[in-house]
PDB file of C-alpha atoms in Angstrom:
ATOM      1  CA  MET A   1      51.215  11.841   1.115  1.00 52.00           C
ATOM      2  CA  GLN A   2      53.106   8.724   0.051  1.00 56.00           C
ATOM      3  CA  GLN A   3      57.045   9.870   0.206  1.00 63.00           C
ATOM      4  CA  GLN A   4      57.269  10.076   4.049  1.00 68.00           C
ATOM      5  CA  GLY A   5      60.660  10.062   4.604  1.00 82.00           C
ATOM      6  CA  TRP A   6      61.700  10.729   1.490  1.00 93.00           C
ATOM      7  CA  ARG A   7      65.156  12.769   1.113  1.00 93.00           C
ATOM      8  CA  THR A   8      64.728  15.829  -0.870  1.00 93.00           C
ATOM      9  CA  SER A   9      67.454  17.562  -3.416  1.00 93.00           C
ATOM     10  CA  TRP A  10      68.291  20.625  -5.134  1.00 94.00           C
ATOM     11  CA  ASN A  11      70.180  20.984  -8.470  1.00 94.00           C
ATOM     12  CA  VAL A  12      70.632  17.827  -9.049  1.00 93.00           C
ATOM     13  CA  ARG A  13      73.701  17.744 -11.973  1.00 92.00           C
ATOM     14  CA  LYS A  14      72.072  16.521 -14.522  1.00 89.00           C
ATOM     15  CA  SER A  15      75.052  13.857 -15.388  1.00 89.00           C
ATOM     16  CA  ALA A  16      72.826  11.771 -12.712  1.00 89.00           C
ATOM     17  CA  LEU A  17      70.502  10.805 -15.560  1.00 91.00           C
ATOM     18  CA  LYS A  18      73.305   8.836 -17.599  1.00 88.00           C
ATOM     19  CA  GLY A  19      71.662   6.043 -15.815  1.00 88.00           C
ATOM     20  CA  LEU A  20      68.927   6.562 -17.216  1.00 91.00           C
ATOM     21  CA  PRO A  21      69.020   6.853 -20.836  1.00 89.00           C
ATOM     22  CA  GLY A  22      66.076   7.098 -23.294  1.00 89.00           C
ATOM     23  CA  GLN A  23      62.225   8.506 -23.127  1.00 90.00           C
ATOM     24  CA  PRO A  24      61.669  10.411 -21.183  1.00 92.00           C
ATOM     25  CA  PHE A  25      65.165  12.036 -20.030  1.00 92.00           C
ATOM     26  CA  ASP A  26      66.335  12.489 -23.437  1.00 86.00           C
ATOM     27  CA  ARG A  27      63.542  14.953 -24.734  1.00 80.00           C
ATOM     28  CA  TYR A  28      65.788  18.284 -25.136  1.00 77.00           C
ATOM     29  CA  ARG A  29      69.647  18.617 -25.177  1.00 79.00           C
ATOM     30  CA  ARG A  30      69.763  20.893 -22.314  1.00 84.00           C
ATOM     31  CA  LYS A  31      67.810  20.581 -19.283  1.00 92.00           C
ATOM     32  CA  LYS A  32      68.371  20.866 -15.153  1.00 95.00           C
ATOM     33  CA  ILE A  33      66.720  19.557 -12.422  1.00 96.00           C
ATOM     34  CA  PRO A  34      65.850  21.990 -10.234  1.00 97.00           C
ATOM     35  CA  LEU A  35      64.471  18.918  -7.182  1.00 96.00           C
ATOM     36  CA  ALA A  36      64.593  15.710  -7.013  1.00 95.00           C
ATOM     37  CA  LEU A  37      63.465  13.175  -4.273  1.00 95.00           C
ATOM     38  CA  SER A  38      64.911   9.806  -2.996  1.00 94.00           C
ATOM     39  CA  GLY A  39      63.581   7.362  -0.903  1.00 95.00           C
ATOM     40  CA  PHE A  40      61.601   3.788  -1.339  1.00 95.00           C
ATOM     41  CA  HIS A  41      57.817   2.780  -2.319  1.00 96.00           C
ATOM     42  CA  ARG A  42      56.376  -0.215  -1.249  1.00 95.00           C
ATOM     43  CA  GLY A  43      59.943  -1.922  -0.654  1.00 95.00           C
ATOM     44  CA  MET A  44      60.677  -0.979  -4.519  1.00 96.00           C
ATOM     45  CA  PRO A  45      63.604   1.515  -4.407  1.00 96.00           C
ATOM     46  CA  ALA A  46      62.264   4.778  -6.102  1.00 96.00           C
ATOM     47  CA  VAL A  47      63.399   8.928  -7.294  1.00 96.00           C
ATOM     48  CA  ALA A  48      60.785  11.374  -8.248  1.00 97.00           C
ATOM     49  CA  MET A  49      62.425  14.407  -9.783  1.00 97.00           C
ATOM     50  CA  GLN A  50      61.688  17.281 -12.176  1.00 97.00           C
ATOM     51  CA  ILE A  51      63.581  17.691 -15.253  1.00 96.00           C
ATOM     52  CA  ASP A  52      63.488  21.440 -17.086  1.00 95.00           C
ATOM     53  CA  PHE A  53      64.007  21.269 -20.670  1.00 90.00           C
ATOM     54  CA  LYS A  54      64.968  24.255 -22.333  1.00 82.00           C
ATOM     55  CA  TYR A  55      64.171  25.094 -26.392  1.00 72.00           C
ATOM     56  CA  LYS A  56      63.664  27.471 -28.562  1.00 66.00           C
ATOM     57  CA  GLY A  57      59.925  28.446 -29.179  1.00 58.00           C
ATOM     58  CA  LEU A  58      58.208  31.229 -31.290  1.00 55.00           C
ATOM     59  CA  ALA A  59      57.379  34.466 -29.251  1.00 56.00           C
ATOM     60  CA  GLY A  60      54.026  34.067 -27.875  1.00 50.00           C
ATOM     61  CA  GLY A  61      54.054  30.463 -30.030  1.00 50.00           C
ATOM     62  CA  SER A  62      53.173  27.556 -28.013  1.00 52.00           C
ATOM     63  CA  GLY A  63      55.386  25.112 -29.590  1.00 56.00           C
ATOM     64  CA  PRO A  64      59.220  24.620 -30.450  1.00 59.00           C
ATOM     65  CA  THR A  65      60.343  26.770 -33.809  1.00 59.00           C
ATOM     66  CA  VAL A  66      61.498  24.599 -36.382  1.00 60.00           C
ATOM     67  CA  TYR A  67      65.071  25.422 -38.278  1.00 60.00           C
ATOM     68  CA  ASN A  68      66.061  24.305 -41.290  1.00 57.00           C
ATOM     69  CA  THR A  69      70.041  23.136 -41.389  1.00 51.00           C
ATOM     70  CA  ASN A  70      71.468  26.662 -41.476  1.00 50.00           C
ATOM     71  CA  GLY A  71      69.813  27.391 -38.256  1.00 54.00           C
ATOM     72  CA  VAL A  72      66.956  29.525 -40.492  1.00 55.00           C
ATOM     73  CA  ALA A  73      63.276  29.251 -38.708  1.00 58.00           C
ATOM     74  CA  LEU A  74      60.951  28.186 -40.739  1.00 59.00           C
ATOM     75  CA  ASN A  75      58.108  28.958 -38.943  1.00 57.00           C
ATOM     76  CA  GLY A  76      58.734  32.355 -37.514  1.00 54.00           C
ATOM     77  CA  SER A  77      61.709  34.746 -37.498  1.00 52.00           C
ATOM     78  CA  ARG A  78      61.813  35.393 -34.025  1.00 58.00           C
ATOM     79  CA  SER A  79      62.542  33.140 -31.054  1.00 63.00           C
ATOM     80  CA  VAL A  80      62.885  32.874 -27.532  1.00 66.00           C
ATOM     81  CA  ALA A  81      64.185  30.233 -24.926  1.00 72.00           C
ATOM     82  CA  LYS A  82      61.433  28.550 -23.279  1.00 75.00           C
ATOM     83  CA  TRP A  83      61.218  25.684 -20.677  1.00 81.00           C
ATOM     84  CA  GLU A  84      58.675  22.935 -20.356  1.00 87.00           C
ATOM     85  CA  SER A  85      58.586  21.422 -16.742  1.00 92.00           C
ATOM     86  CA  PHE A  86      57.980  17.131 -16.608  1.00 95.00           C
ATOM     87  CA  SER A  87      57.577  15.716 -13.067  1.00 96.00           C
ATOM     88  CA  VAL A  88      59.037  11.904 -13.541  1.00 97.00           C
ATOM     89  CA  ALA A  89      58.644   9.197 -11.319  1.00 98.00           C
ATOM     90  CA  VAL A  90      61.251   5.811 -11.068  1.00 97.00           C
ATOM     91  CA  VAL A  91      60.045   2.619  -9.368  1.00 97.00           C
ATOM     92  CA  GLU A  92      62.867  -0.131  -9.521  1.00 97.00           C
ATOM     93  CA  MET A  93      60.893  -3.454  -9.551  1.00 97.00           C
ATOM     94  CA  PRO A  94      61.948  -6.763  -8.373  1.00 96.00           C
ATOM     95  CA  ALA A  95      62.304  -8.620 -11.541  1.00 97.00           C
ATOM     96  CA  PRO A  96      62.669  -7.357 -15.200  1.00 98.00           C
ATOM     97  CA  VAL A  97      60.157  -7.205 -18.297  1.00 98.00           C
ATOM     98  CA  PRO A  98      61.157  -6.016 -21.419  1.00 98.00           C
ATOM     99  CA  GLU A  99      60.693  -2.572 -22.971  1.00 97.00           C
ATOM    100  CA  LEU A 100      57.345  -0.854 -24.029  1.00 97.00           C
ATOM    101  CA  LEU A 101      56.941   2.821 -23.910  1.00 96.00           C
ATOM    102  CA  VAL A 102      53.646   4.221 -24.629  1.00 96.00           C
ATOM    103  CA  ASP A 103      53.344   7.959 -25.507  1.00 90.00           C
ATOM    104  CA  ASP A 104      51.138  10.689 -26.261  1.00 80.00           C
ATOM    105  CA  LYS A 105      49.612   9.465 -30.478  1.00 61.00           C
ATOM    106  CA  ARG A 106      52.604  11.287 -33.000  1.00 59.00           C
ATOM    107  CA  ASP A 107      52.646  11.531 -36.486  1.00 55.00           C
ATOM    108  CA  GLY A 108      55.544  11.269 -38.634  1.00 51.00           C
ATOM    109  CA  LEU A 109      55.540  15.020 -39.183  1.00 48.00           C
ATOM    110  CA  GLU A 110      55.884  15.446 -35.316  1.00 51.00           C
ATOM    111  CA  ASP A 111      58.762  13.286 -35.555  1.00 50.00           C
ATOM    112  CA  PHE A 112      60.523  15.347 -38.468  1.00 50.00           C
ATOM    113  CA  GLY A 113      59.860  18.631 -36.783  1.00 50.00           C
ATOM    114  CA  ASP A 114      61.363  17.350 -33.693  1.00 50.00           C
ATOM    115  CA  LEU A 115      64.637  16.461 -35.485  1.00 50.00           C
ATOM    116  CA  LEU A 116      65.207  20.140 -37.113  1.00 49.00           C
ATOM    117  CA  SER A 117      63.809  21.895 -33.751  1.00 49.00           C
ATOM    118  CA  LEU A 118      67.057  23.390 -32.462  1.00 45.00           C
ATOM    119  CA  ASN A 119      68.038  21.436 -29.139  1.00 47.00           C
ATOM    120  CA  ARG A 120      65.425  18.817 -29.649  1.00 48.00           C
ATOM    121  CA  SER A 121      67.209  15.477 -28.886  1.00 44.00           C
ATOM    122  CA  ARG A 122      67.708  13.531 -32.046  1.00 42.00           C
ATOM    123  CA  GLY A 123      67.017  10.074 -29.167  1.00 44.00           C
ATOM    124  CA  VAL A 124      63.407  11.320 -28.854  1.00 51.00           C
ATOM    125  CA  PHE A 125      62.481  10.187 -32.582  1.00 52.00           C
ATOM    126  CA  GLN A 126      60.336   7.316 -32.315  1.00 58.00           C
ATOM    127  CA  GLY A 127      59.403   6.073 -35.384  1.00 68.00           C
ATOM    128  CA  ARG A 128      56.317   3.959 -36.110  1.00 80.00           C
ATOM    129  CA  PRO A 129      54.224   2.837 -33.556  1.00 89.00           C
ATOM    130  CA  THR A 130      54.213  -1.178 -32.548  1.00 90.00           C
ATOM    131  CA  ALA A 131      50.205  -0.386 -31.389  1.00 94.00           C
ATOM    132  CA  GLU A 132      47.998   2.414 -31.361  1.00 94.00           C
ATOM    133  CA  VAL A 133      45.215   2.268 -28.420  1.00 96.00           C
ATOM    134  CA  PRO A 134      42.402   4.105 -28.402  1.00 95.00           C
ATOM    135  CA  ILE A 135      41.122   6.204 -25.606  1.00 96.00           C
ATOM    136  CA  ILE A 136      37.631   5.811 -25.998  1.00 96.00           C
ATOM    137  CA  ASP A 137      34.686   7.074 -23.266  1.00 94.00           C
ATOM    138  CA  PRO A 138      32.888   4.189 -22.235  1.00 93.00           C
ATOM    139  CA  ALA A 139      29.827   6.322 -21.039  1.00 92.00           C
ATOM    140  CA  THR A 140      29.636   7.818 -24.940  1.00 94.00           C
ATOM    141  CA  SER A 141      31.602   5.638 -27.083  1.00 93.00           C
ATOM    142  CA  ARG A 142      33.201   8.778 -28.278  1.00 94.00           C
ATOM    143  CA  LYS A 143      36.435   8.137 -28.807  1.00 93.00           C
ATOM    144  CA  TRP A 144      39.086  11.154 -27.560  1.00 88.00           C
ATOM    145  CA  SER A 145      42.128  10.334 -29.020  1.00 90.00           C
ATOM    146  CA  SER A 146      45.208   7.818 -29.086  1.00 93.00           C
ATOM    147  CA  PHE A 147      48.175   6.344 -27.121  1.00 95.00           C
ATOM    148  CA  HIS A 148      50.767   5.031 -29.254  1.00 93.00           C
ATOM    149  CA  VAL A 149      52.959   2.423 -27.975  1.00 95.00           C
ATOM    150  CA  PHE A 150      56.742   1.917 -29.065  1.00 93.00           C
ATOM    151  CA  ASP A 151      59.643  -0.717 -28.822  1.00 92.00           C
ATOM    152  CA  ALA A 152      57.050  -3.479 -27.773  1.00 94.00           C
ATOM    153  CA  SER A 153      55.830  -6.432 -29.873  1.00 94.00           C
ATOM    154  CA  PRO A 154      52.239  -5.775 -30.604  1.00 95.00           C
ATOM    155  CA  ALA A 155      50.791  -8.571 -28.542  1.00 96.00           C
ATOM    156  CA  TYR A 156      53.055  -7.417 -25.676  1.00 97.00           C
ATOM    157  CA  ALA A 157      51.706  -4.078 -26.201  1.00 97.00           C
ATOM    158  CA  HIS A 158      47.745  -4.872 -26.120  1.00 96.00           C
ATOM    159  CA  ALA A 159      48.429  -6.729 -23.168  1.00 97.00           C
ATOM    160  CA  VAL A 160      49.625  -4.193 -21.077  1.00 98.00           C
ATOM    161  CA  LEU A 161      47.412  -1.539 -22.531  1.00 98.00           C
ATOM    162  CA  THR A 162      44.040  -2.503 -23.208  1.00 97.00           C
ATOM    163  CA  GLU A 163      41.429   0.162 -24.317  1.00 97.00           C
ATOM    164  CA  PRO A 164      39.969   0.181 -20.950  1.00 97.00           C
ATOM    165  CA  ARG A 165      43.199   1.242 -19.613  1.00 98.00           C
ATOM    166  CA  ALA A 166      43.951   3.593 -21.998  1.00 97.00           C
ATOM    167  CA  PHE A 167      40.802   5.655 -20.863  1.00 96.00           C
ATOM    168  CA  TRP A 168      42.012   5.301 -17.164  1.00 97.00           C
ATOM    169  CA  LEU A 169      45.398   6.435 -18.304  1.00 97.00           C
ATOM    170  CA  ALA A 170      44.113   9.269 -19.394  1.00 94.00           C
ATOM    171  CA  ASN A 171      42.025  10.482 -16.944  1.00 94.00           C
ATOM    172  CA  SER A 172      44.203   9.017 -13.906  1.00 95.00           C
ATOM    173  CA  ASP A 173      45.822  12.815 -13.610  1.00 92.00           C
ATOM    174  CA  ARG A 174      42.682  14.793 -13.533  1.00 88.00           C
ATOM    175  CA  GLY A 175      42.383  15.343  -9.871  1.00 86.00           C
ATOM    176  CA  LEU A 176      45.551  17.341  -9.702  1.00 89.00           C
ATOM    177  CA  PRO A 177      45.190  21.478 -10.514  1.00 85.00           C
ATOM    178  CA  GLU A 178      45.257  22.617 -14.113  1.00 77.00           C
ATOM    179  CA  ILE A 179      48.462  24.554 -15.016  1.00 72.00           C
ATOM    180  CA  ARG A 180      47.799  27.079 -17.246  1.00 67.00           C
ATOM    181  CA  GLY A 181      50.060  26.582 -20.222  1.00 58.00           C
ATOM    182  CA  ALA A 182      50.920  23.052 -19.992  1.00 59.00           C
ATOM    183  CA  ALA A 183      50.232  19.984 -22.780  1.00 60.00           C
ATOM    184  CA  GLY A 184      49.897  17.897 -19.957  1.00 69.00           C
ATOM    185  CA  ALA A 185      51.819  15.396 -21.604  1.00 84.00           C
ATOM    186  CA  LEU A 186      51.753  12.125 -20.242  1.00 92.00           C
ATOM    187  CA  GLY A 187      53.444   8.558 -20.416  1.00 95.00           C
ATOM    188  CA  PHE A 188      55.097   5.769 -18.938  1.00 98.00           C
ATOM    189  CA  ARG A 189      58.125   3.494 -19.766  1.00 97.00           C
ATOM    190  CA  LEU A 190      58.543  -0.291 -18.828  1.00 98.00           C
ATOM    191  CA  SER A 191      62.434  -0.802 -18.875  1.00 97.00           C
ATOM    192  CA  GLY A 192      64.048  -4.075 -17.640  1.00 96.00           C
ATOM    193  CA  ARG A 193      63.430  -3.195 -13.767  1.00 97.00           C
ATOM    194  CA  LYS A 194      62.403   0.307 -14.462  1.00 97.00           C
ATOM    195  CA  LEU A 195      59.082   1.250 -14.536  1.00 98.00           C
ATOM    196  CA  ILE A 196      58.925   5.077 -15.303  1.00 98.00           C
ATOM    197  CA  VAL A 197      55.955   7.407 -15.959  1.00 98.00           C
ATOM    198  CA  TRP A 198      55.627  11.333 -16.360  1.00 97.00           C
ATOM    199  CA  LEU A 199      53.038  14.368 -16.053  1.00 94.00           C
ATOM    200  CA  GLN A 200      53.929  17.588 -17.964  1.00 92.00           C
ATOM    201  CA  ARG A 201      53.751  19.471 -14.811  1.00 92.00           C
ATOM    202  CA  PRO A 202      56.426  20.117 -12.521  1.00 94.00           C
ATOM    203  CA  LEU A 203      57.040  18.624  -8.970  1.00 95.00           C
ATOM    204  CA  ASP A 204      54.858  18.872  -5.895  1.00 94.00           C
ATOM    205  CA  PRO A 205      53.543  16.414  -3.433  1.00 93.00           C
ATOM    206  CA  ALA A 206      50.433  15.628  -5.078  1.00 94.00           C
ATOM    207  CA  VAL A 207      51.974  15.079  -8.318  1.00 95.00           C
ATOM    208  CA  VAL A 208      54.337  12.598  -6.734  1.00 96.00           C
ATOM    209  CA  ASP A 209      51.437  11.099  -5.111  1.00 96.00           C
ATOM    210  CA  THR A 210      49.815  11.157  -8.001  1.00 96.00           C
ATOM    211  CA  LEU A 211      52.505   9.275  -9.931  1.00 97.00           C
ATOM    212  CA  LEU A 212      53.263   6.392  -7.280  1.00 97.00           C
ATOM    213  CA  TRP A 213      49.167   5.722  -7.607  1.00 97.00           C
ATOM    214  CA  ILE A 214      50.044   5.203 -12.048  1.00 98.00           C
ATOM    215  CA  ALA A 215      53.027   3.334 -11.106  1.00 98.00           C
ATOM    216  CA  ASP A 216      51.227   1.195  -8.413  1.00 98.00           C
ATOM    217  CA  GLU A 217      48.211   0.311 -11.318  1.00 98.00           C
ATOM    218  CA  ILE A 218      50.403   0.119 -14.115  1.00 98.00           C
ATOM    219  CA  MET A 219      52.555  -2.557 -12.253  1.00 98.00           C
ATOM    220  CA  ARG A 220      49.143  -4.905 -12.202  1.00 98.00           C
ATOM    221  CA  TRP A 221      48.902  -4.587 -16.356  1.00 98.00           C
ATOM    222  CA  ILE A 222      51.926  -6.163 -16.703  1.00 98.00           C
ATOM    223  CA  PRO A 223      51.672 -10.605 -17.760  1.00 98.00           C
ATOM    224  CA  PRO A 224      53.218 -12.713 -16.182  1.00 97.00           C
ATOM    225  CA  ALA A 225      54.763 -14.025 -19.276  1.00 96.00           C
ATOM    226  CA  ALA A 226      56.636 -10.482 -19.369  1.00 98.00           C
ATOM    227  CA  TYR A 227      58.980 -11.764 -16.813  1.00 97.00           C
ATOM    228  CA  GLN A 228      59.831 -14.760 -18.501  1.00 96.00           C
ATOM    229  CA  ASP A 229      60.755 -13.233 -21.974  1.00 96.00           C
ATOM    230  CA  PRO A 230      64.825 -12.949 -22.222  1.00 95.00           C
ATOM    231  CA  ALA A 231      63.993  -9.480 -23.753  1.00 96.00           C
ATOM    232  CA  ALA A 232      63.638  -8.792 -19.895  1.00 96.00           C
ATOM    233  CA  LEU A 233      67.300  -8.852 -19.223  1.00 95.00           C
ATOM    234  CA  GLN A 234      68.317  -7.405 -22.104  1.00 94.00           C
ATOM    235  CA  ALA A 235      66.582  -4.310 -21.258  1.00 94.00           C
ATOM    236  CA  ASP A 236      68.310  -3.964 -17.951  1.00 94.00           C
ATOM    237  CA  GLN A 237      71.498  -3.977 -18.955  1.00 91.00           C
ATOM    238  CA  GLN A 238      71.265  -0.797 -20.130  1.00 87.00           C
ATOM    239  CA  HIS A 239      70.388   0.709 -16.514  1.00 89.00           C
ATOM    240  CA  VAL A 240      72.402   1.088 -13.781  1.00 89.00           C
ATOM    241  CA  PRO A 241      70.831   0.092 -10.552  1.00 91.00           C
ATOM    242  CA  LEU A 242      68.501   2.612  -8.821  1.00 92.00           C
ATOM    243  CA  ALA A 243      69.979   2.267  -5.715  1.00 88.00           C
ATOM    244  CA  GLN A 244      73.580   3.387  -6.861  1.00 88.00           C
ATOM    245  CA  LEU A 245      71.717   5.952  -8.081  1.00 86.00           C
ATOM    246  CA  GLN A 246      69.645   7.388  -5.967  1.00 82.00           C
ATOM    247  CA  ALA A 247      73.074   8.966  -3.966  1.00 81.00           C
ATOM    248  CA  GLN A 248      73.412  11.173  -6.942  1.00 79.00           C
ATOM    249  CA  PHE A 249      69.343  12.460  -6.390  1.00 74.00           C
ATOM    250  CA  GLY A 250      68.866  12.462  -2.479  1.00 63.00           C
TER     251      GLY A 250
END
């Protein structure tokens, strides 16, 4: 367990997320933070939290209900409130790098459905990815899926996320117990000094260890040129220093 000495807070106000704009914090508008940890990871300020997102879903279905502009469900007549739990770790690096978002492969229909889904945040609309990196099993050469990279130049995207790294990332949570009913979404974001990693599962010590382990690996992927890019400082301007936010998270 890496988070020795971290402070624990329960039922954190969601206003604490105002200093952390963008993905994955804006997945849905309605959210709560039942648990947060605050401390240092390898000398860097760090926060880990569980964010529970509320959305409208079909009774017995697996995904959000899609509504038309009049609020009428398009893919079902009965909907119920559902919750998704995400665990997120934020590490503040010593120097900033440009924006880069790695998320599950998505298509235009999913983005369109997200815009119509009740309570879905419009901020999650990503548009066209700048790069698609396949997840290929090196033992069988079989393609499993792909990661999409957003908000970065193709050169930067491919410098950070190569095909072997994509396969490693897709397998990085395999040591955790399977969660019944969870989609297992996994992604990360580089944004100024912030490195943000998330998994779709509730927070526990093993999950925090896994998130920080993934963060350590991702920091090794950042090319030296990224720290010299003028876009790094621009990406950092949207964030509040994590030291200021830690009081709210713990």
